Every structure is written in C-alpha cells, then in structure tokens.
CSV table of C-alpha atoms and ligand atoms in Angstrom, one decimal:
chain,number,residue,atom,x,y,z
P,1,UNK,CA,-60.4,32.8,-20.5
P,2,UNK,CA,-57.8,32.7,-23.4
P,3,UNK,CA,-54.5,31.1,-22.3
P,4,UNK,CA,-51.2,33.1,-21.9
P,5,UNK,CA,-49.2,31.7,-24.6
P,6,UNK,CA,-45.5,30.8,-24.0
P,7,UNK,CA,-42.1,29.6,-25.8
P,8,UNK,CA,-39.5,27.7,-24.4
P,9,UNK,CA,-36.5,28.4,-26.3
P,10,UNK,CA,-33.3,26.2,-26.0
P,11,UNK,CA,-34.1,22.0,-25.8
P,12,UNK,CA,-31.9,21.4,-23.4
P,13,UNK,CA,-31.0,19.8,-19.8
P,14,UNK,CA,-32.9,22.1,-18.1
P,15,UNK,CA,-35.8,22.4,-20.5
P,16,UNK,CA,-37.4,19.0,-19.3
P,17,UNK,CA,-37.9,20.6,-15.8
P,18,UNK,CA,-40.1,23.7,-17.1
P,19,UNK,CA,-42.7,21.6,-18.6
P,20,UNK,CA,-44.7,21.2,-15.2
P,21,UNK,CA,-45.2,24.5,-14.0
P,22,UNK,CA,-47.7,24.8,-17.0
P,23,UNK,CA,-49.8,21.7,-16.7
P,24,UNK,CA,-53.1,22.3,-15.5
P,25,UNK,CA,-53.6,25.6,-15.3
P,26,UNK,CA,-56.1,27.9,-17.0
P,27,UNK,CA,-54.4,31.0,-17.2
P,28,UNK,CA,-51.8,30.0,-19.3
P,29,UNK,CA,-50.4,27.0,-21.4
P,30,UNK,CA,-46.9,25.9,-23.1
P,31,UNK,CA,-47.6,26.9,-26.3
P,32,UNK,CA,-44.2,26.4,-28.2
P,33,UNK,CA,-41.0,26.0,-28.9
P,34,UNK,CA,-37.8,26.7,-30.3
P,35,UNK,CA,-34.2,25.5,-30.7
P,36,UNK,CA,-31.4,26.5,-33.2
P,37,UNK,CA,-31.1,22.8,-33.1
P,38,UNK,CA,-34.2,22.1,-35.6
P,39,UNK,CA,-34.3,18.1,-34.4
P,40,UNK,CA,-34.0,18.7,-30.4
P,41,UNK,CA,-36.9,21.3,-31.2
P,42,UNK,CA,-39.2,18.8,-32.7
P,43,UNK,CA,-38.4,16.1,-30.2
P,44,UNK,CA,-38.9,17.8,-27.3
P,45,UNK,CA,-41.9,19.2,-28.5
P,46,UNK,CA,-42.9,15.5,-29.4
P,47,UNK,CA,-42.0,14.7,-26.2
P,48,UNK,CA,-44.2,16.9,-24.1
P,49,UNK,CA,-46.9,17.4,-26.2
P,50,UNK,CA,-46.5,21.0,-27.2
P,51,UNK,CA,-48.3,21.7,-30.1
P,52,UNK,CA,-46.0,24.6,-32.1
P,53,UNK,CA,-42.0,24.2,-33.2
P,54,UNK,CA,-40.7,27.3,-34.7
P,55,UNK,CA,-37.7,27.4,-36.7
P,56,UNK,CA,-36.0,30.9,-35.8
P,57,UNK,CA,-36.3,33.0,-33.0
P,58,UNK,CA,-37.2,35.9,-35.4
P,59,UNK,CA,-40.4,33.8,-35.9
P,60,UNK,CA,-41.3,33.5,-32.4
P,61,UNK,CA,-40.8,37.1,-31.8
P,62,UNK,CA,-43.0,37.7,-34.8
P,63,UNK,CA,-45.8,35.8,-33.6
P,64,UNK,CA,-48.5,38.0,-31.6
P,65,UNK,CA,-50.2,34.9,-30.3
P,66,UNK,CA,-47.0,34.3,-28.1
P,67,UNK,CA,-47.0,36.3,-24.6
P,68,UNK,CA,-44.0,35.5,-23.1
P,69,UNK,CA,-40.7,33.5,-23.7
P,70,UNK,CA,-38.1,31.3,-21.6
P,71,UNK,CA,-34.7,31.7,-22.1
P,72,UNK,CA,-32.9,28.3,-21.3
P,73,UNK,CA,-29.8,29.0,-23.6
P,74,UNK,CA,-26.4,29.4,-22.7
P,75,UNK,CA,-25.3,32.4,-21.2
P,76,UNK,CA,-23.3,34.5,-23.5
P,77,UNK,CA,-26.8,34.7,-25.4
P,78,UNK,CA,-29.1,35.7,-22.5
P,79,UNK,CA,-28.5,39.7,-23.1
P,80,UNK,CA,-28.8,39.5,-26.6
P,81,UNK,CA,-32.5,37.2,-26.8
P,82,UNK,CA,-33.5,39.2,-23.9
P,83,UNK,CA,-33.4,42.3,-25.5
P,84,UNK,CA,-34.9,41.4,-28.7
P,85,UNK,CA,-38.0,39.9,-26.8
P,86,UNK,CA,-38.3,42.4,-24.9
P,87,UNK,CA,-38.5,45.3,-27.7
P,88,UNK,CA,-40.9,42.5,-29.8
P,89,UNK,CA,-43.2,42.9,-26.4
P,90,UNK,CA,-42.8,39.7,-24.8
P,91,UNK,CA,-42.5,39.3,-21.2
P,92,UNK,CA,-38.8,37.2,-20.5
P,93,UNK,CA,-37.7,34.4,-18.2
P,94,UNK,CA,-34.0,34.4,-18.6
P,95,UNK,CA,-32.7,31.5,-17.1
P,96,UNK,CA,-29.7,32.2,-14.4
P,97,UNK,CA,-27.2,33.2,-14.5
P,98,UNK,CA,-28.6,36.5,-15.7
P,99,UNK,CA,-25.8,37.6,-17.7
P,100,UNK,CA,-22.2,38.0,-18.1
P,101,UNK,CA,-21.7,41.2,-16.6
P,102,UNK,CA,-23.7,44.0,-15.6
P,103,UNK,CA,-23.7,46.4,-18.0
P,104,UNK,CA,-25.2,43.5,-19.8
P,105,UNK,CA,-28.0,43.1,-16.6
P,106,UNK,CA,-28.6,47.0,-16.9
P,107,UNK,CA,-29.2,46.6,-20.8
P,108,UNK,CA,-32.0,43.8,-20.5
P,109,UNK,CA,-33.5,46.5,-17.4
P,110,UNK,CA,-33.6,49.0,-19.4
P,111,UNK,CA,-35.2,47.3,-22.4
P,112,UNK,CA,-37.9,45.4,-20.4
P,113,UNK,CA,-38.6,49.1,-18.3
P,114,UNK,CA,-38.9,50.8,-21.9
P,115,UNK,CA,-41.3,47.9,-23.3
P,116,UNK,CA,-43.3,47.7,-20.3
P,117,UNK,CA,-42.7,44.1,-20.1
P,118,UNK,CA,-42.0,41.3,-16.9
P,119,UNK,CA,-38.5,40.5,-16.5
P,120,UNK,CA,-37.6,37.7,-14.3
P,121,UNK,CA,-34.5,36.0,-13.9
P,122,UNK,CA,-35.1,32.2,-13.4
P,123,UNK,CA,-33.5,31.1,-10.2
P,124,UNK,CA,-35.2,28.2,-8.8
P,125,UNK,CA,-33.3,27.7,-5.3
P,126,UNK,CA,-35.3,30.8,-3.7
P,127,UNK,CA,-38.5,28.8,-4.3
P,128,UNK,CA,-37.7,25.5,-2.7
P,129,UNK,CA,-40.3,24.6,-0.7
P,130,UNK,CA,-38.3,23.6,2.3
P,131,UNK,CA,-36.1,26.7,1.8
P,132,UNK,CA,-39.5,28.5,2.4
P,133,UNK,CA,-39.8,26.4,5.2
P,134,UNK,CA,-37.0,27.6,7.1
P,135,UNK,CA,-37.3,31.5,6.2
P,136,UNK,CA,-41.2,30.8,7.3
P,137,UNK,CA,-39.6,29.4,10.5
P,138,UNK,CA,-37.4,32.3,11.3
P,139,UNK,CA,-40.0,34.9,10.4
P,140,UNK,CA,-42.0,32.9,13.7
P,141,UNK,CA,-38.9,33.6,15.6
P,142,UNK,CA,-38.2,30.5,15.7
P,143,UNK,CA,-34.1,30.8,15.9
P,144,UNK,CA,-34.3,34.7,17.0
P,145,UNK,CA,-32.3,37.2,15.3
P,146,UNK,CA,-30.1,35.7,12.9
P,147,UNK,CA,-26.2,35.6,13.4
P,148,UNK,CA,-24.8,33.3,10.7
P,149,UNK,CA,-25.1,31.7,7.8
P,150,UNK,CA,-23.0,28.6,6.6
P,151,UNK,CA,-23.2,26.7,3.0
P,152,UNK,CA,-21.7,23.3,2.5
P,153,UNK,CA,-21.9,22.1,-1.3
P,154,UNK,CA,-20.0,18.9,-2.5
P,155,UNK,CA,-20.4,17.6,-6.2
P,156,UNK,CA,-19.8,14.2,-7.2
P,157,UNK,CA,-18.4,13.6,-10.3
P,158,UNK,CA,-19.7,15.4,-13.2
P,159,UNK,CA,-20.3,12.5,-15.3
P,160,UNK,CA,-23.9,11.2,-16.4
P,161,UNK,CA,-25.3,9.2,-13.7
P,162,UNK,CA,-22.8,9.8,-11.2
P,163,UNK,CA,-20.9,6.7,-12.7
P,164,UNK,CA,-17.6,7.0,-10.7
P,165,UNK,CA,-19.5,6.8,-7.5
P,166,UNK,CA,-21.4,3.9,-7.9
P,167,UNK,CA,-18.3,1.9,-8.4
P,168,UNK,CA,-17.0,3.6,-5.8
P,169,UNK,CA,-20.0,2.4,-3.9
P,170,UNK,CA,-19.6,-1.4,-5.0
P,171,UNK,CA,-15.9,-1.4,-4.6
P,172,UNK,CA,-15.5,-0.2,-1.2
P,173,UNK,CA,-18.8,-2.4,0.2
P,174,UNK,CA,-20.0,-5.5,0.4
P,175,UNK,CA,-22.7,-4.5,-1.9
P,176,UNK,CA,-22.9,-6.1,-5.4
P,177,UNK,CA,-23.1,-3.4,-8.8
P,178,UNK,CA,-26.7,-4.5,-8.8
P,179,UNK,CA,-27.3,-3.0,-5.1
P,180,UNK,CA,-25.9,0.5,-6.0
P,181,UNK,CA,-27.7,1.6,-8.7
P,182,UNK,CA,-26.6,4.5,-10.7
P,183,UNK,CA,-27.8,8.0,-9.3
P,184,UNK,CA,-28.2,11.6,-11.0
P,185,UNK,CA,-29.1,12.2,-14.5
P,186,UNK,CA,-27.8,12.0,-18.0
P,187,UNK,CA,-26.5,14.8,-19.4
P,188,UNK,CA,-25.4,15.0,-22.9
P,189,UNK,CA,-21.6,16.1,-23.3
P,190,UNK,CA,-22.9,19.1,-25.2
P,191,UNK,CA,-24.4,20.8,-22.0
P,192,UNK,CA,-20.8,20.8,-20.5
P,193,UNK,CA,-19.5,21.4,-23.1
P,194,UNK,CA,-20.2,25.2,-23.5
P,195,UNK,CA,-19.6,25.6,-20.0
P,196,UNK,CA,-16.1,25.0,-19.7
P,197,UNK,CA,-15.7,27.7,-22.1
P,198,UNK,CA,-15.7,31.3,-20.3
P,199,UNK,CA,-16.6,33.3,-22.9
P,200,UNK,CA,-19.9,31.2,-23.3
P,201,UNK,CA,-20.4,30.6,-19.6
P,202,UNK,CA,-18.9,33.5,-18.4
P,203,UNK,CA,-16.8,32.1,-15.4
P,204,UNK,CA,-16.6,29.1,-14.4
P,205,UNK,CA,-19.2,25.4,-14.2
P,206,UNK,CA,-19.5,25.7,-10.1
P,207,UNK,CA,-19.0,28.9,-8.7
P,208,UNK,CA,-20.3,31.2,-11.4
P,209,UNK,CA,-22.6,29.1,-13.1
P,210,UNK,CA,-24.0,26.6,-10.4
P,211,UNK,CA,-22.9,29.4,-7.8
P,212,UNK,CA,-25.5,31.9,-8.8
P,213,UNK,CA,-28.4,29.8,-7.1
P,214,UNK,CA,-25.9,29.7,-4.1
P,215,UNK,CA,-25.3,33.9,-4.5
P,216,UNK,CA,-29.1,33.9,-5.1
P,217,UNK,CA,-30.4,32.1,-1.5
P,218,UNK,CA,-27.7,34.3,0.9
P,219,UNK,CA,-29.4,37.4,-0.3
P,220,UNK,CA,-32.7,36.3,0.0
P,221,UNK,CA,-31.9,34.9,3.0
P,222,UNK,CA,-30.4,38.0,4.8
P,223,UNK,CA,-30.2,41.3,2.3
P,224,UNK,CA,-27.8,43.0,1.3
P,225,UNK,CA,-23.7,42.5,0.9
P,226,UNK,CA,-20.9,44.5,2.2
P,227,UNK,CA,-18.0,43.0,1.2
P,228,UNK,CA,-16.5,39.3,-0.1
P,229,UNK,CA,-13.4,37.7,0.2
P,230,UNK,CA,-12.9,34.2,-2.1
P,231,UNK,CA,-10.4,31.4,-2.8
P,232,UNK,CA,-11.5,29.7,-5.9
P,233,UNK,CA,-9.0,26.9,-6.9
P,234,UNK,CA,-9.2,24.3,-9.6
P,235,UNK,CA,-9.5,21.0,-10.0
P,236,UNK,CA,-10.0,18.5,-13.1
P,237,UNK,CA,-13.5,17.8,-13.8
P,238,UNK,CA,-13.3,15.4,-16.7
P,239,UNK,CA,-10.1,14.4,-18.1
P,240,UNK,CA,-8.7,17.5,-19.3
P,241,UNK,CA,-11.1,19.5,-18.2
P,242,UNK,CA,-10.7,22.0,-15.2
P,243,UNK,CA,-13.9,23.0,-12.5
P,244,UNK,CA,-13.2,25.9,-10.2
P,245,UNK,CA,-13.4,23.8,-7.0
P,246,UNK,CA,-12.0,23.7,-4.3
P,247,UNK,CA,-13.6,27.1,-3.3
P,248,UNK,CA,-14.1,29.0,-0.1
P,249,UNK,CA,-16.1,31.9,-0.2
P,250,UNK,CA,-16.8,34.5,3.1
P,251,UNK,CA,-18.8,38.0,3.7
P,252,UNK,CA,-19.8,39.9,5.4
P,253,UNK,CA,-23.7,41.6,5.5
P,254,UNK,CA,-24.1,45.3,5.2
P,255,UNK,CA,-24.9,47.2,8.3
P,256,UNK,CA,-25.1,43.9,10.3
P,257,UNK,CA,-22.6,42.0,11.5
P,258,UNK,CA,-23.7,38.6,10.3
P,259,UNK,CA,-21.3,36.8,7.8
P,260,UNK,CA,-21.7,34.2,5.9
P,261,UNK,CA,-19.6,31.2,4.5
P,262,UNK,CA,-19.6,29.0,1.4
P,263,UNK,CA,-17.3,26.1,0.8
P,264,UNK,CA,-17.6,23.9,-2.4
P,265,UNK,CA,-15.1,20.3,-2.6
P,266,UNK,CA,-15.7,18.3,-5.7
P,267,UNK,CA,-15.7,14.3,-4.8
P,268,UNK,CA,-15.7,12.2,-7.2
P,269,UNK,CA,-15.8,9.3,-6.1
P,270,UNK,CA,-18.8,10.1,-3.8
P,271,UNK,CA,-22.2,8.3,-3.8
P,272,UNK,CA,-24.5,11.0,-4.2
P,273,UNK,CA,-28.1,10.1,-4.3
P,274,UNK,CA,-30.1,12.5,-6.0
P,275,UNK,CA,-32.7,11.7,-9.4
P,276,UNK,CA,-30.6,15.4,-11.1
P,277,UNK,CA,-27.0,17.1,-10.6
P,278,UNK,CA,-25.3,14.5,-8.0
P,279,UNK,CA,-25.0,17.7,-5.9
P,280,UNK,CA,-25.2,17.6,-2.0
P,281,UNK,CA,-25.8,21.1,-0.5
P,282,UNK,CA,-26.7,21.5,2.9
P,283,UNK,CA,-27.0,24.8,4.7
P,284,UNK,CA,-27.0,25.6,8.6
P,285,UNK,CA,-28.6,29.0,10.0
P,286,UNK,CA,-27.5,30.3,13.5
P,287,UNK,CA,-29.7,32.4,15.4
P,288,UNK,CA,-29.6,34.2,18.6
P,289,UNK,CA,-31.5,31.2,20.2
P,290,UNK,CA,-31.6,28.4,17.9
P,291,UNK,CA,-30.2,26.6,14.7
P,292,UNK,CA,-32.0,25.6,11.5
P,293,UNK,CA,-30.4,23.1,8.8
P,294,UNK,CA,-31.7,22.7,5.1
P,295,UNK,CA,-30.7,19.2,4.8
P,296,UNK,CA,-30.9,19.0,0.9
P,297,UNK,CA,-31.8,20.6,-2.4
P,298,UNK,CA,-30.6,19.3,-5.9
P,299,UNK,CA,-29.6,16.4,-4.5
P,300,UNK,CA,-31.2,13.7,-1.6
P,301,UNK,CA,-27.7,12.6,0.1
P,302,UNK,CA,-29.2,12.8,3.8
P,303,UNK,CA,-32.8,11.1,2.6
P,304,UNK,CA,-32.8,9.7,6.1
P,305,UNK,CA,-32.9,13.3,7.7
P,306,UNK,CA,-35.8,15.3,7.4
P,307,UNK,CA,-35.6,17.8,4.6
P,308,UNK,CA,-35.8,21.1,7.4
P,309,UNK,CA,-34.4,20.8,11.0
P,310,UNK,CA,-34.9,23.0,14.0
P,311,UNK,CA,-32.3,22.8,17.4
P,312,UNK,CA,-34.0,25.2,20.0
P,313,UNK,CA,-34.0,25.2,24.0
P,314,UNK,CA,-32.4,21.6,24.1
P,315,UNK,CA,-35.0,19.8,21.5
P,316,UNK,CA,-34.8,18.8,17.6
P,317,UNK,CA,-37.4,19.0,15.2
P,318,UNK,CA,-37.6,17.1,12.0
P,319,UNK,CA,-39.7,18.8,9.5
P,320,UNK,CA,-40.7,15.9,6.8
P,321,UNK,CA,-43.9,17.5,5.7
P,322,UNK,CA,-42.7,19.4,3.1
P,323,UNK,CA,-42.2,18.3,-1.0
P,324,UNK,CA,-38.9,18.2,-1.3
P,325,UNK,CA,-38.0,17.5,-4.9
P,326,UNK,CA,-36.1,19.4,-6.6
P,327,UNK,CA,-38.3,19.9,-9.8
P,328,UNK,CA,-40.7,21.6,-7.3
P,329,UNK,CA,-38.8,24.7,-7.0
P,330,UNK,CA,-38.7,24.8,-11.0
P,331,UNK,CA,-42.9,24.4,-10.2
P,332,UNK,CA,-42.8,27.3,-8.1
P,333,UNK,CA,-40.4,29.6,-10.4
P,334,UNK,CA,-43.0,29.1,-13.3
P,335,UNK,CA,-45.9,30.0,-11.5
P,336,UNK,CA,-43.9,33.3,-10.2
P,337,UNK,CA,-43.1,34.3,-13.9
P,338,UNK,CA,-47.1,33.7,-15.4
P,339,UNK,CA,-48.6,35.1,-11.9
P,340,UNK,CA,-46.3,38.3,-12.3
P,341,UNK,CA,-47.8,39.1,-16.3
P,342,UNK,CA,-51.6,38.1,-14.5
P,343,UNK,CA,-51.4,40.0,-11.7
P,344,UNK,CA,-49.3,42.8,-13.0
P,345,UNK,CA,-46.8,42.4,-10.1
P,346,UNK,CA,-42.9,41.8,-9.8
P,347,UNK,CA,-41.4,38.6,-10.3
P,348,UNK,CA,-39.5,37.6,-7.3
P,349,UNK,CA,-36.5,37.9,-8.9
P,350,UNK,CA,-36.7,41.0,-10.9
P,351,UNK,CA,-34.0,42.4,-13.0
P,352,UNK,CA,-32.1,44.8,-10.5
P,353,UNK,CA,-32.3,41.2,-8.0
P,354,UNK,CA,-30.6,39.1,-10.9
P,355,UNK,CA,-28.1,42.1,-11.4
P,356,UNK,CA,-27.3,42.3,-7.1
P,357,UNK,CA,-26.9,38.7,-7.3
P,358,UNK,CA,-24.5,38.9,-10.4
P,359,UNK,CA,-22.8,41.2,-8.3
P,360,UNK,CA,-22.0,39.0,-5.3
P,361,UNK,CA,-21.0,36.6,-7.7
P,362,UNK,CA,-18.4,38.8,-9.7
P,363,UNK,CA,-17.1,40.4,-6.4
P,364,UNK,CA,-16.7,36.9,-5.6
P,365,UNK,CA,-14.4,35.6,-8.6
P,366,UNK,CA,-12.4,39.3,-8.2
P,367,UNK,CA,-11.7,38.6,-4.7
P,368,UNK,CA,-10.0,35.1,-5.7
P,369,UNK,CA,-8.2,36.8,-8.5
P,370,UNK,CA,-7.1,40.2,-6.9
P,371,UNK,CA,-6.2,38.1,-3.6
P,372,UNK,CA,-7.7,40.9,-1.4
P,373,UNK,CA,-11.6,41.5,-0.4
P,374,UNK,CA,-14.0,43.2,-2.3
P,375,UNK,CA,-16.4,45.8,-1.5
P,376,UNK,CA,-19.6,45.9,-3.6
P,377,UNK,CA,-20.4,49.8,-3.5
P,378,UNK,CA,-18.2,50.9,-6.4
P,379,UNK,CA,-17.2,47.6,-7.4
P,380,UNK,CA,-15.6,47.9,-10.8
P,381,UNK,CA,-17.9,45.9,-13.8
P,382,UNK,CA,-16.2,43.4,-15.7
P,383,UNK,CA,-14.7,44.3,-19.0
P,384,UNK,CA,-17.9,43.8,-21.6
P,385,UNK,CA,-16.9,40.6,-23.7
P,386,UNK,CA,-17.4,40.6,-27.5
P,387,UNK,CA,-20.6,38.2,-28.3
P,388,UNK,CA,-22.0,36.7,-31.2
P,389,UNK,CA,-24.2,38.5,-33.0
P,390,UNK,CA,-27.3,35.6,-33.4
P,391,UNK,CA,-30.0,37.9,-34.5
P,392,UNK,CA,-30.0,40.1,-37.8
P,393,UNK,CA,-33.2,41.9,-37.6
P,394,UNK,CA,-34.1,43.3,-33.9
P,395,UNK,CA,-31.0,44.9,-32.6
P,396,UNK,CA,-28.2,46.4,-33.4
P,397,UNK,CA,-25.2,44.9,-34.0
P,398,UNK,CA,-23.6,44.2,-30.7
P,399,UNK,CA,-20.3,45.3,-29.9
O,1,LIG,N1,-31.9,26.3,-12.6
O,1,LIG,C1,-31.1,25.4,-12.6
O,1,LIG,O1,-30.8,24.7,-11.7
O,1,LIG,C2,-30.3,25.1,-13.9
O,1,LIG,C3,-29.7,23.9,-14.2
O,1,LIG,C4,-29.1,23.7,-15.4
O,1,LIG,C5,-29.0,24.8,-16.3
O,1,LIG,N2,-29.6,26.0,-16.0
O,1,LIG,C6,-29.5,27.1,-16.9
O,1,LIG,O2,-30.3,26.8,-18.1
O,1,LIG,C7,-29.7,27.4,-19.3
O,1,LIG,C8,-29.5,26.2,-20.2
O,1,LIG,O3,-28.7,25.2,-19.7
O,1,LIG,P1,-28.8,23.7,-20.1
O,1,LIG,O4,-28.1,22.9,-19.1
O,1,LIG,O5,-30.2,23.3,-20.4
O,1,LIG,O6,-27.9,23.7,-21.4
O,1,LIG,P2,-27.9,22.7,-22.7
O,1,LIG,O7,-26.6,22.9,-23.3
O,1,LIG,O8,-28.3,21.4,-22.2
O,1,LIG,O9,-29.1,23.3,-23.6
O,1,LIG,C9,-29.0,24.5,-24.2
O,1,LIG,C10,-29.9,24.4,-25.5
O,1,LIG,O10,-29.9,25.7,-26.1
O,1,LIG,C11,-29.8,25.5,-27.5
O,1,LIG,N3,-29.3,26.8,-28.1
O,1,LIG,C12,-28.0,27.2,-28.2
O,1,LIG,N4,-28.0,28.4,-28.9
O,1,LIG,C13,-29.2,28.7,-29.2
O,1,LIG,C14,-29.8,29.8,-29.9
O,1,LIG,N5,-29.1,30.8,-30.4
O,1,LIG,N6,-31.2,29.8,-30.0
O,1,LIG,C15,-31.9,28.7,-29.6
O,1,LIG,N7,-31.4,27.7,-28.9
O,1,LIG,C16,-30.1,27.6,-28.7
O,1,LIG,C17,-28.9,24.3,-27.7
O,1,LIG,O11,-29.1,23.7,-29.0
O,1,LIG,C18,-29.3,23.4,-26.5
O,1,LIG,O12,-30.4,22.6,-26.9
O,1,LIG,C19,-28.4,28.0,-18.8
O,1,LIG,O13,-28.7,29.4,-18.5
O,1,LIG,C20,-28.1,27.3,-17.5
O,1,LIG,O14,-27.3,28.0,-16.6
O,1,LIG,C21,-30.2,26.2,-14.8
C-alpha cells in the first residue's frame, strides 16, 4: 500500500509531540516538513528522521506527493494556511485554537466543504485516554445522569522547567536542590513570545489559547451551551508580562439544567510535576448516584492518585490501568486525522466542532468584558482583525 504522505509545518514546541502518531504505521508516514524558519526546519527534520525539508509553503502545496498537512503555527495564520491547503487539495490539521474568530472558522468550512477535503481541528484533550475512561464509565451508568461538571486548573510558573518551583521546593523543605529536580519542559522564549501578543494569539496565553482544550472537553463532555458568564483577571506572568489568570468561568447547558464551572489561579511558586506545561488540571463529574475525578492531564501533580476515580454507593475506585501521558492524547489525535482521509469519515473534531468550541470560548472573554452573561444563539462575532498576508500566490489578498 503506498503511504499517505504528510507535512508538518511550523518547528516548534508542539511539533516534537506529532512525530509519534506516525511511527509504525503502514497507511501513512511523516513525509516532510516545513518552517519559515529555514534552520528549525532542517533540524527538526534531522532530528526525527524525516526525509523532505521544503523551503516555502507554496512548495509544499505544490507537491502532489503530499496528502495532507499540519498546521502547528501561531494562530493569526491558521485561516490563511488553511485555506490555501485546502484549495491545493490537501486534507488540514489546524492545530487549536482553530481561529481567531468565526467568520474566520466559517471560511476554512467552507473551503475544505468546496475542495472535498478533511478538516480537523487538533485538540488533543478529547483523546486522553483516561478522559475516555471516564465518559466510557458514565456511558455504563456508572455515576447516573449527569448533574455537574467542575474544572480546577492551576499553572506554575511559565518559565522553562518550572524553575521558580523547584526552589520553591528546596527552600521551603528539608530537601537539598539536588532532591527537587527541575520539572516541565523547555520552552524557547519565542513560543511565548507571540502569545502575549493578541493580534497573533487572538486573546489571551490561558484562557483563549490554553483554554480552548478546556472549552473543548465541556462540550464533549455534555453538548451543547446555553449561556456563559466569566471573570477573567490578570496577573504578571513573566516580568512585564501579563496572563489572563485569575479566572472563573460558569454556564449553563442547553435544555438541561447541568452547569458547569472552571476556575484557573496561576502559582508560581508551585511544584508542579509534570515531563510538559507544569499545568495541574483536575476535573470532578457529579452524577445522580455517583462522582468521577480525572486526576490529571498535562501535568502528573497527584501521581500518587490513580489517573481516573469513581465514588459510588459508599466505595472508591482507583483506575490505574490506563496510559496516562500526556503525549498519548497527541497519539490518539494523529490517528483520528489519517483514519478520517482512510476511511472517508469525520474527524472528531470537525470544523463546525472547532467553530462551537471557538464559540464557548469568545462568549467566554465577552462575558468578562461586557460584565453581564452571554447567550450563544445570536452571539455577536468578533470584529475580523486585519492579518498578514504570508502567501502571494493561492488566495486573495486578505482583508
Ligand atoms: N495541543 C496542545 O496542547 C498545544 C500545546 C502548545 C501549542 N499548541 C498549538 O500549536 C501551535 C504552535 O504552537 P507552538 O507552541 O509550537 O509555537 P512555537 O512558537 O513554539 O512554534 C511555532 C513555529 O511556527 C513557525 N512559523 C511561524 N510562522 C510561520 C509561517 N508563516 N510558516 C511556517 N512556519 C511558521 C515558527 O518559526 C515556529 O517554529 C499553536 O496553534 C498552539 O496553540 C497546542
């Protein structure tokens, strides 16, 4: 069988944790890559042994060996590349969050509708394995109907290695610097950089960016929104630079009445343990006869608690027989975007998903700035931003 061929465009963070999903398989195979950045092209490429570099995008469009493309660029250019690919007949992965507003979403719909191509917004949370645990758990009735839904996220400091916390960690304890080892990974200044700049990002580093994972996992979880209400606050993230935490976000189901609840606090000082983001997120699920906690996902805080747990008639369950790693969910996300173009089915998160989840997150951020709550049926779209034009030869000019 002749492989699927694909292109990861944009070396970055993330790019390291879309390699796996490819190993191994015989339907498809990492077959490039591309970077505006010609040197964090060729090393990555060194790095994981993929055989092709390109040096434009125009070039990898071009190329009809090439089935398929993933996005991992920054946000104010997922439209635009989307677009393109999709009208040069490659299928698109368009890491999240899917755009910047959603006339944007309905553009890249349109265009992968008109081209007859997959479009799948890349959100790995929704294929966690223990998150599949626990919606596998209340499918078996395991909790009964469920009533509510609360999310608890805490980041550490947003420098490399979480270095704050481990001399937090030393400081505080008897432990010596040797004992508390550094946790989370490094991440270049350049991959925050873009981020704290809302035209680029499109909101801001924790709610909007981070957040649409978050947005993501209470629809999937649930359905469909009514109506939001947010506080979004800020707080410095790195000297001089502001995060949009503290943050406490509530809503309310449609045509149930379940609501949910999201709070985010920014620690800095906290030991996270975790080998990615020092990011603890925990999430509790209350059902009509039992409870279910998701203990963990980017980071591994509560590693002495079983990844999934279940309260019901008086007993608790540990469920530690599930991979739990982070970069599993990034496995899982892959294999949803090749096994969509093979089978000729829908990605899990199709375009119209990544556009209801933009939603949530946008009625979110107007909530906080309006001060009132937000109903998503006739919510009003954000103002369309002016972008940079990156590409001269597939598109028009963008406004
Ligand atoms: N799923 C997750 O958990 C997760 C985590 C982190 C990032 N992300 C998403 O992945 C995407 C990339 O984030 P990152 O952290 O890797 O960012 P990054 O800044 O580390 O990497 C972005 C890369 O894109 C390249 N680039 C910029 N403009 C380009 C262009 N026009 N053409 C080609 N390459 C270009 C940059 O040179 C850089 O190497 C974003 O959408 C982000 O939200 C997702």
């Amino acid at each position: 069988m002749e492989k699927m061929k694909f292109v990861l465009v944009g070396c970055g963070r993330i790019a390291t944790l879309h390699v796996a999903g490819y190993r191994d398989r015989e339907d498809a195979e990492l077959w490039g890559v591309y970077d505006k950045n010609p040197q964090a092209a060729k090393r990555f490429a060194a790095e994981h042994g993929i055989p092709k570099v390109y040096d434009s995008y125009e070039a990898v469009l071009a190329d009809p060996a090439v089935t398929g493309v993933e996005l991992l660029v920054p946000h104010h250019l997922h439209c635009e590349l989307t677009v393109a690919a999709c009208r040069a007949k490659k299928h698109v992965s368009v890491q999240k969050p899917m755009a910047l507003n959603l006339a944007e979403c309905d553009e890249m719909i349109a265009a992968a509708k008109e081209n007859g191509v997959v479009l799948k917004v890349f959100e790995n949370f929704v294929h966690y394995p223990p998150y599949l645990l626990l919606k596998d758990l209340i499918a078996r009735g395991e909790i009964g109907e469920i009533r509510g839904v609360r999310y608890k996220m805490c980041n550490a400091s947003l420098y490399s290695e979480n270095i704050p916390g481990a001399d937090a960690r030393a400081k505080h304890t008897d432990a010596s610097k040797d004992d508390c080892p550094r946790t989370g990974w490094k991440v270049d200044p350049s991959s925050w950089l873009w981020r704290l700049n809302g035209s680029l990002c499109g909101g801001g580093p924790v709610v909007f960016d981070d957040g649409y994972h978050k947005f993501s996992l209470f629809l999937d979880l649930v359905g469909g929104v009514e109506k939001v209400c947010a506080w979004i606050d800020e707080t410095p993230a790195l000297p001089g630079i502001m995060q949009d935490v503290p943050a406490v976000i509530m809503w309310k189901y449609a045509d149930k009445k379940v609501y949910g609840v999201w709070d985010v606090t920014a620690a800095p000082d906290l030991y996270v343990k975790g080998k990615y983001y020092t990011c603890d997120e925990r999430m509790e699920v209350t059902g009509t006869r039992g409870v279910l906690w998701l203990t963990r996902c980017t980071a591994e805080m509560l590693d002495t608690v079983a990844p999934v747990v279940l309260y019901r008639d008086g007993k608790l369950t540990e469920f530690w027989d599930v991979p739990s790693d982070w970069q599993d969910a990034f496995i899982h996300s892959t294999k949803d975007f090749i096994e969509s173009i093979r089978d000729g089915r829908e990605p899990v998160l199709t375009g119209e998903r990544g556009r209801e989840v933009l939603a949530f997150a946008l009625a979110a951020m107007a909530s906080s700035e309006q001060k009132k709550e937000i109903y998503l049926t006739g919510q009003e779209d954000r103002k369309k931003q002016k972008r940079r034009g990156v590409l001269s030869i597939f598109g028009k000019k963008q406004a």
